[in-house]
């Protein structure tokens, strides 16, 4: 009997910690760091294997008193269930991650991230700058809030010219004499007052008209002005430059037609029509040889200089290039429209 007891003591299982909560915490913490199949299998061996800690705890219960069994039994069982569930979850996660990894097909095209788009009018401005820039034209800008002097007087508009009327021009109520420029032409006068020929400039910019809007009219739109002045700049030079610009801008063959016209600041004046491919004739810009009165107004000697000027509706050029049917689309901020450029 005594020997039996001794024998029993001898084969006792190694001292097992019966702090169930501490064991749970330690096991779960270690499971957290098992992120390969191998380390997960090792963890399983340590805790749930045939010689694992949990197995040992359950087995050692056999030698506890009835009271201890009642207390520790259910706790040990629930620890076992919890660790098994945690193990199954972890195994699933690892397998899922491995599958996802395997599912990446490197031969598939990537997903294009959505980036910003250049507004078609800004794109048109940069095309104009680039093409004229290659022909030696500098880009110049001027104020949108203008004086009557620059917008009209220095450009040889008579005092009673109808364009000065309230109906066409947006006048600023105070101070008097200020208006929203109706065209980019005032920049001609501003530039010439500060610079001497020879020069060639291009002036893209926003202009304003007191106008009702429809598919081809906006109260505010863009123009681009050109001015080339020297001692012998001719209408022939003008025709060549406009032809060259148009072909480069549309990247197509373009027919041009110069029609006699009238502007106060040019003499002679022309209206330039354009046909792209087999399309209809479109009125694309006005121009002509700078009027001697304009040269005089900026302090040049009209006998010593000559040059050409032109001005076109930038929106119209963009509409013709991209096939846009309504000028108001440029100003509607509709992302579905803008995303196409
Ligand atoms: N400023 C004119 C307009 O707004 C366009 C224009 C015509 C500009 C002839 C010029 C030019 O420089 O020479 O309609």
Short mmCIF file of C-alpha atoms and ligand atoms in Angstrom, two decimals:
data_model
loop_
_atom_site.label_atom_id
_atom_site.label_comp_id
_atom_site.label_asym_id
_atom_site.label_seq_id
_atom_site.Cartn_x
_atom_site.Cartn_y
_atom_site.Cartn_z
CA UNK A 1 0.00 0.00 0.00
CA UNK A 2 2.73 2.36 1.03
CA UNK A 3 4.84 1.19 -1.91
CA UNK A 4 1.90 1.77 -4.20
CA UNK A 5 1.61 5.33 -2.99
CA UNK A 6 5.30 5.90 -3.44
CA UNK A 7 5.13 4.44 -6.89
CA UNK A 8 2.21 6.65 -7.67
CA UNK A 9 4.12 9.69 -6.50
CA UNK A 10 7.07 8.68 -8.61
CA UNK A 11 5.19 8.66 -11.88
CA UNK A 12 3.45 11.89 -11.08
CA UNK A 13 3.26 14.28 -13.98
CA UNK A 14 5.75 17.15 -13.88
CA UNK A 15 4.63 20.13 -11.82
CA UNK A 16 1.86 21.74 -13.85
CA UNK A 17 0.85 25.30 -13.32
CA UNK A 18 -2.83 25.36 -12.51
CA UNK A 19 -3.19 29.04 -13.10
CA UNK A 20 -5.70 28.65 -15.91
CA UNK A 21 -6.01 32.38 -16.65
CA UNK A 22 -2.25 32.90 -16.92
CA UNK A 23 -1.97 29.90 -19.24
CA UNK A 24 -4.77 31.22 -21.45
CA UNK A 25 -3.12 34.62 -21.67
CA UNK A 26 0.31 33.19 -22.48
CA UNK A 27 -1.06 30.78 -25.10
CA UNK A 28 -3.10 33.42 -26.89
CA UNK A 29 -0.20 35.87 -26.87
CA UNK A 30 2.09 33.30 -28.45
CA UNK A 31 -0.56 32.30 -30.97
CA UNK A 32 -0.67 35.93 -32.04
CA UNK A 33 2.94 35.76 -33.23
CA UNK A 34 2.58 32.44 -35.06
CA UNK A 35 2.34 33.56 -38.65
CA UNK A 36 3.65 30.58 -40.58
CA UNK A 37 2.26 27.08 -40.89
CA UNK A 38 5.32 25.75 -39.04
CA UNK A 39 5.10 28.07 -36.07
CA UNK A 40 1.35 27.39 -35.84
CA UNK A 41 2.01 23.62 -35.75
CA UNK A 42 4.68 24.13 -33.07
CA UNK A 43 2.25 26.17 -30.99
CA UNK A 44 -0.35 23.42 -31.32
CA UNK A 45 2.20 20.88 -30.06
CA UNK A 46 3.10 22.98 -27.04
CA UNK A 47 -0.48 23.57 -25.89
CA UNK A 48 -2.91 21.14 -27.47
CA UNK A 49 -0.66 18.24 -28.50
CA UNK A 50 -0.65 14.85 -26.78
CA UNK A 51 2.04 16.05 -24.43
CA UNK A 52 0.92 19.65 -24.51
CA UNK A 53 0.27 21.87 -21.51
CA UNK A 54 -3.51 21.64 -21.69
CA UNK A 55 -3.46 17.89 -21.98
CA UNK A 56 -1.18 17.79 -18.97
CA UNK A 57 -3.46 20.03 -16.96
CA UNK A 58 -6.47 17.87 -17.73
CA UNK A 59 -4.61 14.70 -16.88
CA UNK A 60 -3.27 16.07 -13.62
CA UNK A 61 -6.83 16.78 -12.52
CA UNK A 62 -7.18 13.07 -11.85
CA UNK A 63 -5.06 13.36 -8.71
CA UNK A 64 -6.82 16.40 -7.32
CA UNK A 65 -9.41 16.35 -4.60
CA UNK A 66 -13.06 16.28 -5.48
CA UNK A 67 -13.44 19.95 -4.60
CA UNK A 68 -10.49 20.95 -6.73
CA UNK A 69 -11.86 18.89 -9.59
CA UNK A 70 -15.18 20.64 -9.35
CA UNK A 71 -13.49 23.98 -9.42
CA UNK A 72 -10.72 23.39 -11.96
CA UNK A 73 -12.38 20.85 -14.28
CA UNK A 74 -14.82 23.16 -16.06
CA UNK A 75 -12.21 25.93 -16.20
CA UNK A 76 -9.66 23.64 -17.83
CA UNK A 77 -12.25 22.33 -20.30
CA UNK A 78 -13.27 25.81 -21.32
CA UNK A 79 -9.61 26.78 -21.72
CA UNK A 80 -9.15 23.83 -24.03
CA UNK A 81 -12.22 24.77 -26.11
CA UNK A 82 -11.08 28.41 -26.34
CA UNK A 83 -7.58 27.52 -27.47
CA UNK A 84 -8.89 25.03 -30.04
CA UNK A 85 -11.24 27.66 -31.45
CA UNK A 86 -8.44 30.24 -31.55
CA UNK A 87 -6.23 27.71 -33.30
CA UNK A 88 -8.86 26.98 -35.98
CA UNK A 89 -9.40 30.71 -36.56
CA UNK A 90 -5.69 31.35 -36.92
CA UNK A 91 -5.29 28.41 -39.29
CA UNK A 92 -8.08 29.80 -41.48
CA UNK A 93 -6.54 33.28 -41.53
CA UNK A 94 -3.14 31.97 -42.52
CA UNK A 95 -4.64 29.86 -45.28
CA UNK A 96 -6.76 32.77 -46.54
CA UNK A 97 -3.74 35.07 -46.68
CA UNK A 98 -1.75 32.43 -48.55
CA UNK A 99 -4.59 31.95 -51.06
CA UNK A 100 -4.92 35.68 -51.64
CA UNK A 101 -1.21 35.79 -52.26
CA UNK A 102 -1.47 33.01 -54.78
CA UNK A 103 -4.42 34.75 -56.49
CA UNK A 104 -2.38 37.84 -57.57
CA UNK A 105 -1.87 37.53 -61.31
CA UNK A 106 1.11 39.67 -62.21
CA UNK A 107 0.24 39.51 -65.91
CA UNK A 108 -3.06 41.37 -65.34
CA UNK A 109 -3.11 45.11 -66.11
CA UNK A 110 -3.04 47.24 -62.93
CA UNK A 111 -5.81 49.51 -61.70
CA UNK A 112 -5.23 53.05 -62.90
CA UNK A 113 -5.42 55.52 -60.02
CA UNK A 114 -7.77 58.44 -60.65
CA UNK A 115 -5.64 61.53 -61.20
CA UNK A 116 -6.64 65.11 -61.96
CA UNK A 117 -7.46 66.29 -65.47
CA UNK A 118 -6.35 69.35 -67.33
CA UNK A 119 -9.34 71.52 -68.25
CA UNK A 120 -9.73 71.56 -72.07
CA UNK A 121 -9.41 75.36 -72.14
CA UNK A 122 -6.15 75.21 -70.17
CA UNK A 123 -4.94 72.47 -72.48
CA UNK A 124 -5.78 74.70 -75.43
CA UNK A 125 -3.89 77.60 -73.86
CA UNK A 126 -0.82 75.45 -73.39
CA UNK A 127 -1.05 74.21 -77.00
CA UNK A 128 -1.22 77.82 -78.19
CA UNK A 129 1.74 78.81 -76.05
CA UNK A 130 3.76 75.85 -77.25
CA UNK A 131 3.09 76.26 -80.97
CA UNK A 132 3.55 80.04 -81.02
CA UNK A 133 6.45 79.71 -78.61
CA UNK A 134 8.25 77.52 -81.15
CA UNK A 135 7.79 80.35 -83.68
CA UNK A 136 9.41 82.86 -81.32
CA UNK A 137 6.29 84.36 -79.69
CA UNK A 138 6.43 85.29 -76.02
CA UNK A 139 3.31 84.85 -73.86
CA UNK A 140 2.09 88.01 -72.14
CA UNK A 141 -0.89 88.66 -69.88
CA UNK A 142 -2.88 91.68 -68.83
CA UNK A 143 -5.56 92.69 -66.29
CA UNK A 144 -9.16 91.52 -66.59
CA UNK A 145 -10.39 94.67 -64.87
CA UNK A 146 -9.48 97.33 -67.44
CA UNK A 147 -9.79 101.04 -68.02
CA UNK A 148 -11.86 102.49 -70.83
CA UNK A 149 -8.61 104.03 -72.12
CA UNK A 150 -6.89 100.70 -72.81
CA UNK A 151 -9.97 98.71 -73.75
CA UNK A 152 -11.22 101.32 -76.26
CA UNK A 153 -9.44 104.70 -76.62
CA UNK A 154 -5.92 103.53 -77.42
CA UNK A 155 -7.37 100.97 -79.83
CA UNK A 156 -8.88 103.72 -81.96
CA UNK A 157 -12.51 103.13 -80.99
CA UNK A 158 -14.44 106.36 -81.68
CA UNK A 159 -15.97 107.98 -78.58
CA UNK A 160 -19.49 107.04 -79.67
CA UNK A 161 -18.68 103.50 -80.80
CA UNK A 162 -21.59 101.12 -80.02
CA UNK A 163 -19.23 98.52 -78.46
CA UNK A 164 -18.75 100.90 -75.53
CA UNK A 165 -22.45 100.69 -74.87
CA UNK A 166 -23.87 99.25 -71.65
CA UNK A 167 -25.40 96.54 -73.80
CA UNK A 168 -22.06 94.97 -74.73
CA UNK A 169 -19.72 96.05 -71.99
CA UNK A 170 -19.83 95.15 -68.33
CA UNK A 171 -19.04 98.46 -66.63
CA UNK A 172 -17.96 98.55 -63.02
CA UNK A 173 -20.32 100.83 -61.09
CA UNK A 174 -17.52 102.57 -59.17
CA UNK A 175 -14.94 103.91 -59.71
CA UNK A 176 -16.00 105.32 -63.05
CA UNK A 177 -14.17 104.38 -66.26
CA UNK A 178 -13.43 100.81 -65.18
CA UNK A 179 -14.84 97.80 -67.00
CA UNK A 180 -14.33 94.09 -67.41
CA UNK A 181 -12.23 93.86 -70.57
CA UNK A 182 -14.33 92.92 -73.59
CA UNK A 183 -11.33 91.53 -75.50
CA UNK A 184 -7.62 90.78 -75.04
CA UNK A 185 -6.66 93.62 -77.41
CA UNK A 186 -5.93 96.17 -74.64
CA UNK A 187 -2.83 94.10 -73.81
CA UNK A 188 -1.48 95.18 -77.23
CA UNK A 189 -1.41 98.78 -76.08
CA UNK A 190 -0.10 97.91 -72.61
CA UNK A 191 2.74 95.86 -74.08
CA UNK A 192 3.74 98.37 -76.77
CA UNK A 193 3.93 101.21 -74.25
CA UNK A 194 6.59 99.27 -72.36
CA UNK A 195 8.47 97.56 -75.22
CA UNK A 196 9.99 98.52 -78.52
CA UNK A 197 9.78 96.50 -81.75
CA UNK A 198 10.73 94.07 -83.12
CA UNK A 199 8.72 91.61 -81.00
CA UNK A 200 6.04 88.98 -81.30
CA UNK A 201 3.64 88.14 -78.49
CA UNK A 202 0.65 85.95 -77.78
CA UNK A 203 -1.92 86.91 -75.13
CA UNK A 204 -4.32 84.25 -73.85
CA UNK A 205 -6.89 85.47 -71.36
CA UNK A 206 -10.41 85.77 -70.03
CA UNK A 207 -12.81 88.35 -71.44
CA UNK A 208 -16.33 89.48 -70.53
CA UNK A 209 -19.42 90.53 -72.45
CA UNK A 210 -22.80 91.72 -71.32
CA UNK A 211 -24.50 88.97 -73.26
CA UNK A 212 -27.24 86.36 -72.95
CA UNK A 213 -25.85 82.82 -72.98
CA UNK A 214 -26.65 80.07 -75.45
CA UNK A 215 -24.78 77.12 -76.93
CA UNK A 216 -22.29 79.43 -78.66
CA UNK A 217 -22.28 82.49 -76.37
CA UNK A 218 -21.01 82.93 -72.84
CA UNK A 219 -20.90 86.13 -70.81
CA UNK A 220 -17.33 85.24 -69.97
CA UNK A 221 -15.02 83.32 -72.27
CA UNK A 222 -11.41 83.20 -73.45
CA UNK A 223 -9.57 84.85 -76.28
CA UNK A 224 -6.05 84.75 -77.56
CA UNK A 225 -4.49 87.79 -79.08
CA UNK A 226 -1.42 87.91 -81.28
CA UNK A 227 0.79 90.85 -82.15
CA UNK A 228 3.92 90.99 -84.27
CA UNK A 229 5.61 94.28 -84.96
CA UNK A 230 8.85 95.19 -86.73
CA UNK A 231 10.03 97.32 -89.61
CA UNK A 232 8.72 95.11 -92.42
CA UNK A 233 6.22 92.63 -90.91
CA UNK A 234 3.62 92.00 -93.63
CA UNK A 235 0.16 90.53 -94.20
CA UNK A 236 2.01 87.71 -96.02
CA UNK A 237 3.88 86.87 -92.81
CA UNK A 238 0.54 86.94 -91.01
CA UNK A 239 -1.06 84.44 -93.41
CA UNK A 240 1.88 82.05 -93.14
CA UNK A 241 1.98 82.15 -89.35
CA UNK A 242 -1.78 81.60 -88.97
CA UNK A 243 -1.67 78.73 -91.48
CA UNK A 244 1.24 77.11 -89.68
CA UNK A 245 -0.38 77.55 -86.28
CA UNK A 246 -3.73 76.12 -87.46
CA UNK A 247 -2.22 73.00 -88.98
CA UNK A 248 -0.14 72.32 -85.87
CA UNK A 249 -3.07 73.01 -83.56
CA UNK A 250 -5.52 70.69 -85.32
CA UNK A 251 -2.82 68.24 -86.42
CA UNK A 252 -4.66 68.16 -89.74
CA UNK A 253 -4.68 69.95 -93.07
CA UNK A 254 -6.58 73.20 -92.74
CA UNK A 255 -7.88 75.57 -95.44
CA UNK A 256 -7.90 79.28 -94.63
CA UNK A 257 -9.97 82.07 -96.13
CA UNK A 258 -9.26 85.76 -95.48
CA UNK A 259 -12.32 87.98 -95.88
CA UNK A 260 -12.23 91.78 -95.76
CA UNK A 261 -13.68 93.06 -92.52
CA UNK A 262 -13.55 96.02 -90.17
CA UNK A 263 -11.98 96.64 -86.77
CA UNK A 264 -11.09 100.11 -85.45
CA UNK A 265 -7.56 98.99 -84.53
CA UNK A 266 -6.52 97.38 -87.84
CA UNK A 267 -6.31 98.61 -91.43
CA UNK A 268 -6.83 96.62 -93.55
CA UNK A 269 -8.87 94.23 -91.40
CA UNK A 270 -9.71 90.63 -92.13
CA UNK A 271 -11.96 87.92 -90.82
CA UNK A 272 -10.35 84.50 -91.00
CA UNK A 273 -12.45 81.46 -91.84
CA UNK A 274 -11.16 77.96 -91.57
CA UNK A 275 -12.13 74.58 -92.91
CA UNK A 276 -10.79 71.44 -91.28
CA UNK A 277 -10.78 68.50 -93.67
CA UNK A 278 -14.17 68.43 -95.45
CA UNK A 279 -15.97 70.24 -92.64
CA UNK A 280 -17.90 73.51 -92.88
CA UNK A 281 -16.22 76.94 -93.01
CA UNK A 282 -15.88 78.31 -89.48
CA UNK A 283 -15.18 81.92 -88.46
CA UNK A 284 -12.13 81.54 -86.23
CA UNK A 285 -10.54 84.97 -85.72
CA UNK A 286 -10.25 88.59 -86.69
CA UNK A 287 -7.05 90.36 -87.58
CA UNK A 288 -5.26 92.81 -89.78
CA UNK A 289 -2.39 95.29 -89.99
CA UNK A 290 -2.09 97.43 -86.87
CA UNK A 291 -3.73 100.83 -87.44
CA UNK A 292 -1.32 103.81 -87.44
CA UNK A 293 -3.50 105.49 -84.79
CA UNK A 294 -2.80 102.61 -82.41
CA UNK A 295 0.96 102.96 -82.95
CA UNK A 296 0.62 106.67 -82.30
CA UNK A 297 -1.42 106.12 -79.13
CA UNK A 298 1.37 104.01 -77.61
CA UNK A 299 4.11 106.46 -78.61
CA UNK A 300 5.53 104.74 -81.72
CA UNK A 301 6.29 106.55 -84.98
CA UNK A 302 3.74 104.96 -87.33
CA UNK A 303 6.04 105.67 -90.30
CA UNK A 304 8.86 103.54 -88.90
CA UNK A 305 6.99 100.38 -87.81
CA UNK A 306 4.41 97.98 -89.09
CA UNK A 307 2.88 94.73 -87.96
CA UNK A 308 -0.13 92.52 -87.72
CA UNK A 309 -2.54 91.71 -84.92
CA UNK A 310 -5.19 89.07 -84.51
CA UNK A 311 -7.66 87.86 -81.93
CA UNK A 312 -9.61 84.64 -81.73
CA UNK A 313 -12.14 83.01 -79.47
CA UNK A 314 -10.15 80.38 -77.63
CA UNK A 315 -13.30 78.47 -76.67
CA UNK A 316 -14.22 78.22 -80.32
CA UNK A 317 -10.82 76.75 -81.22
CA UNK A 318 -11.16 74.20 -78.41
CA UNK A 319 -14.72 73.34 -79.53
CA UNK A 320 -13.55 72.78 -83.10
CA UNK A 321 -10.62 70.66 -82.01
CA UNK A 322 -12.47 68.38 -79.58
CA UNK A 323 -15.90 68.40 -81.25
CA UNK A 324 -17.64 70.10 -78.31
CA UNK A 325 -21.17 71.24 -79.25
CA UNK A 326 -21.90 73.70 -76.43
CA UNK A 327 -19.58 76.39 -75.05
CA UNK A 328 -21.34 76.21 -71.66
CA UNK A 329 -19.83 72.75 -71.06
CA UNK A 330 -16.49 74.47 -70.40
CA UNK A 331 -17.93 76.32 -67.44
CA UNK A 332 -20.31 73.72 -65.97
CA UNK A 333 -17.69 71.85 -63.92
CA UNK A 334 -19.32 68.53 -64.81
CA UNK A 335 -16.73 65.87 -63.95
CA UNK A 336 -18.14 63.52 -66.61
CA UNK A 337 -17.20 66.13 -69.22
CA UNK A 338 -13.83 67.05 -67.70
CA UNK A 339 -12.70 63.45 -67.22
CA UNK A 340 -12.58 63.03 -70.99
CA UNK A 341 -9.55 65.26 -71.41
N1 LIG B 1 -10.71 92.17 -80.37
C1 LIG B 1 -11.50 91.59 -81.41
C2 LIG B 1 -12.77 91.03 -80.82
O1 LIG B 1 -12.87 90.93 -79.65
C3 LIG B 1 -10.76 90.53 -82.13
C4 LIG B 1 -9.63 91.08 -82.93
C5 LIG B 1 -9.84 91.46 -84.21
C6 LIG B 1 -8.39 91.21 -82.38
C7 LIG B 1 -8.80 91.99 -84.98
C8 LIG B 1 -7.33 91.77 -83.12
C9 LIG B 1 -7.57 92.13 -84.42
O2 LIG B 1 -6.12 91.91 -82.63
O3 LIG B 1 -6.54 92.66 -85.15
O4 LIG B 1 -13.65 90.62 -81.53
#
